[in-house]
């Protein structure tokens, strides 16, 4: 082996080092969703995905950074699948985890410039990928710019673009053939830095205002009298006895956990077909003056039905599994999808 051959193999080691570092940094950011619990660390650290992806000089590097982030953040999918379908479906859980991680990381490989970044943000937040895109950096809008609504979302997108341009200017641009279409990053890092600092000031002001509103009691609160029910049921798999046992367990959980509540929310797709016997059973179980929102399956679609004392609606309030916010009369005020890979077991 000649000296020339050894020289050709030399650059491979730094390249592998960069790939490993990108994946590890992505994993560290994804851990924010696991270690942060119900706090705000996950959404806050999700903006770091933009930084580590922007630092990638090649598509492979950017993909591995995003894959590390999603692989770590999506890890609970395995437990969700095995918890719902049973321990015998571990392979299905691992397959779902691997597929979700790879699918969500894919668009970030082409995020070499602002256009690619916008496409990656949109692809991982909107259907079809958006159905499983609960780790999107767009979640950080509510953390960095609380209370600003669409202006907050727009500010977050501008912040992401400015961060990308700044990082790519500092690391020296793109190593791909399809270089950043916005020009030489080295000449643009100062305006990008100014934009990042300006938006940071806006974020601090928005958080200060939100903190003040919370202190004086004007912050937006959850609907009063609403309770979500935690359940532990497994699919009946067309077993009549299993269906009866599940119905009884759900009714018991709803009556126990929903005691004193005005509206009780059960998980999505927690019941099979909404048959007359099931409707009568639940209508009889609901206490007077209380409303239950129950996730059922109507044919092949998920739906949410309203059940009150002595009355269960035949027609679903919505065909999409989701969260309903409305008045005591059952009027629908707000609807949004709530996705849970592998089924649902709690709300």
Tab-separated table of C-alpha atoms in Angstrom:
chain	number	residue	atom	x	y	z
A	1	UNK	CA	0.000	0.000	0.000
A	2	UNK	CA	1.565	3.275	-1.090
A	3	UNK	CA	1.685	6.653	0.613
A	4	UNK	CA	-0.932	7.993	-1.773
A	5	UNK	CA	-3.393	5.292	-0.690
A	6	UNK	CA	-2.848	6.101	2.974
A	7	UNK	CA	-3.434	9.774	2.272
A	8	UNK	CA	-6.693	8.931	0.519
A	9	UNK	CA	-7.929	7.055	3.590
A	10	UNK	CA	-6.963	9.813	6.008
A	11	UNK	CA	-9.975	12.150	5.611
A	12	UNK	CA	-12.379	9.283	6.326
A	13	UNK	CA	-11.663	9.431	10.052
A	14	UNK	CA	-12.674	13.101	10.541
A	15	UNK	CA	-15.749	12.422	8.402
A	16	UNK	CA	-16.836	9.507	10.595
A	17	UNK	CA	-16.143	11.638	13.632
A	18	UNK	CA	-18.459	14.365	12.352
A	19	UNK	CA	-21.189	11.834	11.602
A	20	UNK	CA	-20.914	10.339	15.078
A	21	UNK	CA	-20.918	13.768	16.702
A	22	UNK	CA	-24.000	14.819	14.732
A	23	UNK	CA	-25.929	11.735	15.794
A	24	UNK	CA	-24.889	12.076	19.439
A	25	UNK	CA	-25.843	15.758	19.577
A	26	UNK	CA	-29.227	14.921	18.104
A	27	UNK	CA	-29.747	12.230	20.744
A	28	UNK	CA	-28.874	14.636	23.547
A	29	UNK	CA	-31.483	17.084	22.264
A	30	UNK	CA	-34.076	14.324	21.928
A	31	UNK	CA	-33.497	13.339	25.547
A	32	UNK	CA	-35.139	16.618	26.526
A	33	UNK	CA	-38.510	15.063	25.687
A	34	UNK	CA	-37.784	12.052	27.906
A	35	UNK	CA	-36.136	13.715	30.897
A	36	UNK	CA	-38.269	16.846	30.826
A	37	UNK	CA	-41.440	14.977	31.793
A	38	UNK	CA	-44.456	17.236	31.331
A	39	UNK	CA	-42.250	20.327	31.480
A	40	UNK	CA	-41.027	22.586	28.698
A	41	UNK	CA	-37.510	21.228	28.189
A	42	UNK	CA	-38.527	19.101	25.223
A	43	UNK	CA	-40.088	21.912	23.167
A	44	UNK	CA	-37.347	24.337	24.217
A	45	UNK	CA	-34.477	22.034	23.231
A	46	UNK	CA	-36.202	21.115	19.970
A	47	UNK	CA	-34.852	24.342	18.471
A	48	UNK	CA	-31.414	22.828	18.913
A	49	UNK	CA	-32.320	20.480	16.072
A	50	UNK	CA	-32.154	23.452	13.711
A	51	UNK	CA	-28.644	24.236	14.976
A	52	UNK	CA	-27.159	20.731	14.690
A	53	UNK	CA	-28.753	20.216	11.275
A	54	UNK	CA	-27.438	23.579	10.071
A	55	UNK	CA	-23.939	22.593	11.198
A	56	UNK	CA	-24.034	19.536	8.939
A	57	UNK	CA	-22.002	19.988	5.781
A	58	UNK	CA	-23.531	17.059	3.929
A	59	UNK	CA	-26.974	15.507	3.675
A	60	UNK	CA	-25.844	12.375	5.522
A	61	UNK	CA	-24.599	14.448	8.439
A	62	UNK	CA	-27.835	16.399	8.643
A	63	UNK	CA	-29.910	13.229	8.430
A	64	UNK	CA	-27.980	11.539	11.243
A	65	UNK	CA	-28.377	14.589	13.472
A	66	UNK	CA	-32.135	14.547	12.904
A	67	UNK	CA	-32.299	10.767	13.225
A	68	UNK	CA	-30.563	10.891	16.609
A	69	UNK	CA	-33.061	13.501	17.777
A	70	UNK	CA	-36.145	11.612	16.628
A	71	UNK	CA	-34.814	8.174	17.592
A	72	UNK	CA	-34.369	9.295	21.184
A	73	UNK	CA	-37.576	11.326	21.377
A	74	UNK	CA	-39.670	8.588	19.724
A	75	UNK	CA	-38.382	5.847	22.028
A	76	UNK	CA	-41.646	5.722	24.085
A	77	UNK	CA	-43.415	4.417	20.964
A	78	UNK	CA	-42.104	0.945	21.796
A	79	UNK	CA	-43.689	1.051	25.238
A	80	UNK	CA	-46.914	2.473	23.812
A	81	UNK	CA	-47.272	-0.378	21.335
A	82	UNK	CA	-46.391	-3.153	23.793
A	83	UNK	CA	-48.518	-1.565	26.492
A	84	UNK	CA	-51.561	-1.444	24.247
A	85	UNK	CA	-51.171	-4.585	22.136
A	86	UNK	CA	-49.259	-6.675	24.675
A	87	UNK	CA	-45.611	-7.713	25.285
A	88	UNK	CA	-45.805	-10.151	22.374
A	89	UNK	CA	-45.760	-7.222	19.950
A	90	UNK	CA	-42.273	-5.964	20.842
A	91	UNK	CA	-41.103	-6.405	17.241
A	92	UNK	CA	-43.989	-4.266	16.008
A	93	UNK	CA	-43.088	-1.591	18.544
A	94	UNK	CA	-39.450	-1.541	17.463
A	95	UNK	CA	-40.500	-1.425	13.808
A	96	UNK	CA	-42.874	1.486	14.482
A	97	UNK	CA	-40.132	3.335	16.385
A	98	UNK	CA	-37.576	2.807	13.620
A	99	UNK	CA	-40.009	3.783	10.867
A	100	UNK	CA	-41.152	6.955	12.645
A	101	UNK	CA	-37.577	8.024	13.416
A	102	UNK	CA	-36.361	7.521	9.856
A	103	UNK	CA	-39.430	9.082	8.237
A	104	UNK	CA	-39.289	12.215	10.388
A	105	UNK	CA	-35.524	12.592	9.944
A	106	UNK	CA	-35.651	12.244	6.159
A	107	UNK	CA	-36.735	15.801	5.224
A	108	UNK	CA	-33.958	17.321	7.336
A	109	UNK	CA	-31.290	15.792	5.124
A	110	UNK	CA	-32.176	18.332	2.432
A	111	UNK	CA	-32.375	21.318	4.807
A	112	UNK	CA	-29.180	22.921	3.475
A	113	UNK	CA	-30.753	26.362	3.159
A	114	UNK	CA	-33.790	28.380	4.268
A	115	UNK	CA	-36.024	26.809	1.624
A	116	UNK	CA	-35.034	23.310	2.687
A	117	UNK	CA	-35.515	24.277	6.328
A	118	UNK	CA	-39.035	25.545	5.682
A	119	UNK	CA	-39.880	22.388	3.763
A	120	UNK	CA	-38.527	20.212	6.590
A	121	UNK	CA	-40.510	22.121	9.208
A	122	UNK	CA	-43.676	21.849	7.130
A	123	UNK	CA	-43.188	18.195	6.188
A	124	UNK	CA	-42.696	17.110	9.810
A	125	UNK	CA	-45.573	19.195	11.168
A	126	UNK	CA	-48.296	18.732	8.537
A	127	UNK	CA	-50.018	15.494	7.430
A	128	UNK	CA	-49.141	12.850	6.544
A	129	UNK	CA	-45.896	12.945	8.547
A	130	UNK	CA	-47.366	15.549	10.870
A	131	UNK	CA	-49.695	12.922	12.328
A	132	UNK	CA	-46.641	11.517	14.124
A	133	UNK	CA	-44.699	14.786	14.229
A	134	UNK	CA	-45.166	15.603	17.909
A	135	UNK	CA	-41.419	16.396	18.257
A	136	UNK	CA	-41.499	19.272	15.750
A	137	UNK	CA	-39.392	22.345	16.621
A	138	UNK	CA	-42.545	24.359	15.960
A	139	UNK	CA	-43.641	23.262	19.439
A	140	UNK	CA	-41.117	25.755	20.774
A	141	UNK	CA	-43.370	28.631	19.676
A	142	UNK	CA	-45.465	28.263	22.810
A	143	UNK	CA	-42.338	28.254	24.984
A	144	UNK	CA	-40.391	31.093	23.395
A	145	UNK	CA	-43.304	33.280	22.303
A	146	UNK	CA	-46.233	32.473	24.630
A	147	UNK	CA	-49.489	34.268	24.015
A	148	UNK	CA	-48.505	35.665	20.604
A	149	UNK	CA	-50.541	33.213	18.527
A	150	UNK	CA	-49.714	33.283	14.823
A	151	UNK	CA	-47.206	36.077	15.391
A	152	UNK	CA	-45.378	33.763	17.766
A	153	UNK	CA	-45.332	30.982	15.190
A	154	UNK	CA	-44.043	33.380	12.546
A	155	UNK	CA	-41.387	34.669	14.937
A	156	UNK	CA	-40.249	31.112	15.591
A	157	UNK	CA	-39.912	30.395	11.869
A	158	UNK	CA	-37.886	33.588	11.392
A	159	UNK	CA	-35.723	32.625	14.365
A	160	UNK	CA	-35.099	29.182	12.873
A	161	UNK	CA	-34.036	30.692	9.538
A	162	UNK	CA	-31.767	33.240	11.227
A	163	UNK	CA	-30.172	30.525	13.378
A	164	UNK	CA	-29.549	28.378	10.327
A	165	UNK	CA	-27.949	31.198	8.326
A	166	UNK	CA	-25.808	32.171	11.318
A	167	UNK	CA	-24.583	28.640	11.995
A	168	UNK	CA	-23.887	27.878	8.342
A	169	UNK	CA	-21.969	31.131	8.036
A	170	UNK	CA	-19.835	30.247	11.048
A	171	UNK	CA	-19.093	26.656	9.987
A	172	UNK	CA	-18.164	27.694	6.465
A	173	UNK	CA	-21.104	26.719	4.278
A	174	UNK	CA	-22.217	23.466	2.668
A	175	UNK	CA	-20.118	20.605	1.381
A	176	UNK	CA	-22.855	19.326	-0.947
A	177	UNK	CA	-23.014	19.989	-4.641
A	178	UNK	CA	-26.341	21.735	-4.093
A	179	UNK	CA	-24.833	24.554	-2.032
A	180	UNK	CA	-26.925	27.015	-0.090
A	181	UNK	CA	-28.904	28.994	-2.626
A	182	UNK	CA	-28.800	32.112	-0.423
A	183	UNK	CA	-25.168	32.829	-1.217
A	184	UNK	CA	-22.031	32.971	0.891
A	185	UNK	CA	-22.972	32.501	4.548
A	186	UNK	CA	-19.821	34.323	5.684
A	187	UNK	CA	-21.206	37.599	4.371
A	188	UNK	CA	-24.575	37.049	6.029
A	189	UNK	CA	-23.728	35.974	9.562
A	190	UNK	CA	-23.914	39.494	11.048
A	191	UNK	CA	-27.500	40.256	9.904
A	192	UNK	CA	-28.483	36.769	11.040
A	193	UNK	CA	-26.910	37.396	14.452
A	194	UNK	CA	-28.806	40.676	14.721
A	195	UNK	CA	-32.052	38.870	13.870
A	196	UNK	CA	-31.395	36.168	16.484
A	197	UNK	CA	-30.669	38.762	19.167
A	198	UNK	CA	-33.722	40.816	18.223
A	199	UNK	CA	-36.034	37.809	18.342
A	200	UNK	CA	-34.457	36.791	21.657
A	201	UNK	CA	-35.540	40.151	23.054
A	202	UNK	CA	-39.066	39.547	21.740
A	203	UNK	CA	-39.069	36.102	23.372
A	204	UNK	CA	-37.990	37.519	26.730
A	205	UNK	CA	-40.667	40.202	26.520
A	206	UNK	CA	-43.352	37.638	25.649
A	207	UNK	CA	-42.319	35.382	28.523
A	208	UNK	CA	-42.221	38.326	30.902
A	209	UNK	CA	-45.750	39.281	29.904
A	210	UNK	CA	-46.934	35.686	30.263
A	211	UNK	CA	-45.343	35.465	33.712
A	212	UNK	CA	-47.044	38.704	34.741
A	213	UNK	CA	-50.405	37.428	33.492
A	214	UNK	CA	-49.937	34.240	35.490
A	215	UNK	CA	-49.090	36.207	38.613
A	216	UNK	CA	-52.197	38.394	38.351
A	217	UNK	CA	-54.466	35.528	37.284
A	218	UNK	CA	-55.192	36.547	33.687
A	219	UNK	CA	-53.424	33.636	31.987
A	220	UNK	CA	-55.433	31.182	29.894
A	221	UNK	CA	-56.571	28.273	32.052
A	222	UNK	CA	-57.818	24.793	31.294
A	223	UNK	CA	-61.599	24.384	31.155
A	224	UNK	CA	-62.979	24.309	34.659
A	225	UNK	CA	-64.640	21.061	35.604
A	226	UNK	CA	-62.997	18.968	32.878
A	227	UNK	CA	-61.230	15.723	33.840
A	228	UNK	CA	-59.205	13.315	31.685
A	229	UNK	CA	-59.525	9.644	32.593
A	230	UNK	CA	-56.493	7.369	32.831
A	231	UNK	CA	-57.363	3.852	31.697
A	232	UNK	CA	-55.659	0.462	31.547
A	233	UNK	CA	-57.442	-1.742	29.024
A	234	UNK	CA	-56.301	-4.040	26.226
A	235	UNK	CA	-58.082	-4.635	22.902
A	236	UNK	CA	-60.969	-7.087	23.193
A	237	UNK	CA	-60.052	-8.608	19.794
A	238	UNK	CA	-63.707	-9.400	19.001
A	239	UNK	CA	-64.169	-11.222	22.312
A	240	UNK	CA	-67.636	-10.605	23.767
A	241	UNK	CA	-66.406	-11.249	27.291
A	242	UNK	CA	-63.409	-8.963	26.746
A	243	UNK	CA	-65.680	-6.201	25.444
A	244	UNK	CA	-67.949	-6.458	28.485
A	245	UNK	CA	-64.980	-6.369	30.845
A	246	UNK	CA	-63.504	-3.352	29.075
A	247	UNK	CA	-66.808	-1.488	29.204
A	248	UNK	CA	-67.138	-2.153	32.912
A	249	UNK	CA	-63.539	-1.076	33.558
A	250	UNK	CA	-64.010	2.151	31.592
A	251	UNK	CA	-67.248	3.011	33.354
A	252	UNK	CA	-65.681	2.369	36.748
A	253	UNK	CA	-62.659	4.532	35.896
A	254	UNK	CA	-64.824	7.353	34.541
A	255	UNK	CA	-67.125	7.391	37.569
A	256	UNK	CA	-64.223	7.212	40.040
A	257	UNK	CA	-61.853	9.710	38.447
A	258	UNK	CA	-64.613	11.979	37.193
A	259	UNK	CA	-66.394	12.392	40.509
A	260	UNK	CA	-67.536	16.007	40.817
A	261	UNK	CA	-66.459	16.953	37.282
A	262	UNK	CA	-68.707	18.545	34.704
A	263	UNK	CA	-67.098	16.925	31.640
A	264	UNK	CA	-65.213	13.612	31.674
A	265	UNK	CA	-62.886	12.852	28.742
A	266	UNK	CA	-62.051	9.229	27.913
A	267	UNK	CA	-59.241	8.205	25.507
A	268	UNK	CA	-59.592	8.020	21.747
A	269	UNK	CA	-60.558	4.705	20.139
A	270	UNK	CA	-61.040	3.187	23.580
A	271	UNK	CA	-64.259	1.446	22.529
A	272	UNK	CA	-65.082	-0.681	19.539
A	273	UNK	CA	-68.240	-0.233	17.504
A	274	UNK	CA	-70.746	2.143	19.095
A	275	UNK	CA	-73.615	-0.370	19.228
A	276	UNK	CA	-77.054	0.213	20.820
A	277	UNK	CA	-76.276	-1.990	23.815
A	278	UNK	CA	-73.039	-0.141	24.513
A	279	UNK	CA	-74.775	3.215	24.142
A	280	UNK	CA	-77.446	2.202	26.642
A	281	UNK	CA	-74.854	0.886	29.107
A	282	UNK	CA	-72.878	4.130	29.097
A	283	UNK	CA	-75.944	6.375	29.123
A	284	UNK	CA	-77.149	4.615	32.254
A	285	UNK	CA	-73.744	4.956	33.933
A	286	UNK	CA	-73.285	8.707	33.458
A	287	UNK	CA	-74.303	10.631	36.608
A	288	UNK	CA	-76.934	13.372	36.221
A	289	UNK	CA	-75.513	16.717	35.171
A	290	UNK	CA	-72.332	15.208	33.743
A	291	UNK	CA	-71.124	14.755	30.147
A	292	UNK	CA	-68.746	12.064	28.969
A	293	UNK	CA	-66.678	12.416	25.799
A	294	UNK	CA	-65.864	8.888	24.673
A	295	UNK	CA	-63.473	7.852	21.909
A	296	UNK	CA	-65.077	5.121	19.808
A	297	UNK	CA	-64.572	3.505	16.439
A	298	UNK	CA	-67.266	3.908	13.816
A	299	UNK	CA	-66.448	1.560	10.992
A	300	UNK	CA	-62.817	2.234	10.095
A	301	UNK	CA	-62.693	5.750	11.499
A	302	UNK	CA	-62.058	7.075	14.978
A	303	UNK	CA	-64.744	9.284	16.440
A	304	UNK	CA	-65.784	11.060	19.619
A	305	UNK	CA	-69.331	10.768	20.977
A	306	UNK	CA	-71.147	12.697	23.693
A	307	UNK	CA	-72.900	10.775	26.454
A	308	UNK	CA	-75.070	12.302	29.174
A	309	UNK	CA	-77.352	10.789	31.801
A	310	UNK	CA	-79.900	8.636	29.978
A	311	UNK	CA	-78.795	9.766	26.525
A	312	UNK	CA	-75.982	8.696	24.194
A	313	UNK	CA	-75.609	10.337	20.805
A	314	UNK	CA	-75.644	7.987	17.841
A	315	UNK	CA	-73.989	10.450	15.501
A	316	UNK	CA	-70.359	11.268	16.431
A	317	UNK	CA	-69.466	14.816	17.385
A	318	UNK	CA	-66.457	14.452	15.089
A	319	UNK	CA	-65.012	11.736	12.873
A	320	UNK	CA	-61.415	12.620	13.725
A	321	UNK	CA	-60.009	11.326	16.975
A	322	UNK	CA	-59.306	14.460	18.912
A	323	UNK	CA	-59.874	16.774	21.792
A	324	UNK	CA	-63.166	18.630	22.028
A	325	UNK	CA	-63.581	21.853	23.948
A	326	UNK	CA	-67.092	23.226	24.177
A	327	UNK	CA	-69.950	24.167	26.417
A	328	UNK	CA	-72.064	22.027	28.694
A	329	UNK	CA	-74.732	21.831	26.009
A	330	UNK	CA	-72.402	19.878	23.748
A	331	UNK	CA	-71.674	22.722	21.328
A	332	UNK	CA	-68.317	22.179	19.665
A	333	UNK	CA	-65.922	25.041	20.294
A	334	UNK	CA	-62.541	23.587	19.433
A	335	UNK	CA	-61.278	20.457	17.704
A	336	UNK	CA	-57.779	19.151	17.110
A	337	UNK	CA	-56.241	15.789	16.315
A	338	UNK	CA	-54.451	13.877	19.069
A	339	UNK	CA	-52.174	11.184	17.671
A	340	UNK	CA	-50.795	8.225	19.619
A	341	UNK	CA	-48.858	5.549	17.723
A	342	UNK	CA	-49.924	2.014	18.429
A	343	UNK	CA	-53.313	2.898	19.851
A	344	UNK	CA	-54.389	4.747	22.965
A	345	UNK	CA	-54.654	3.729	26.547
A	346	UNK	CA	-54.952	6.971	28.442
A	347	UNK	CA	-56.092	10.520	28.038
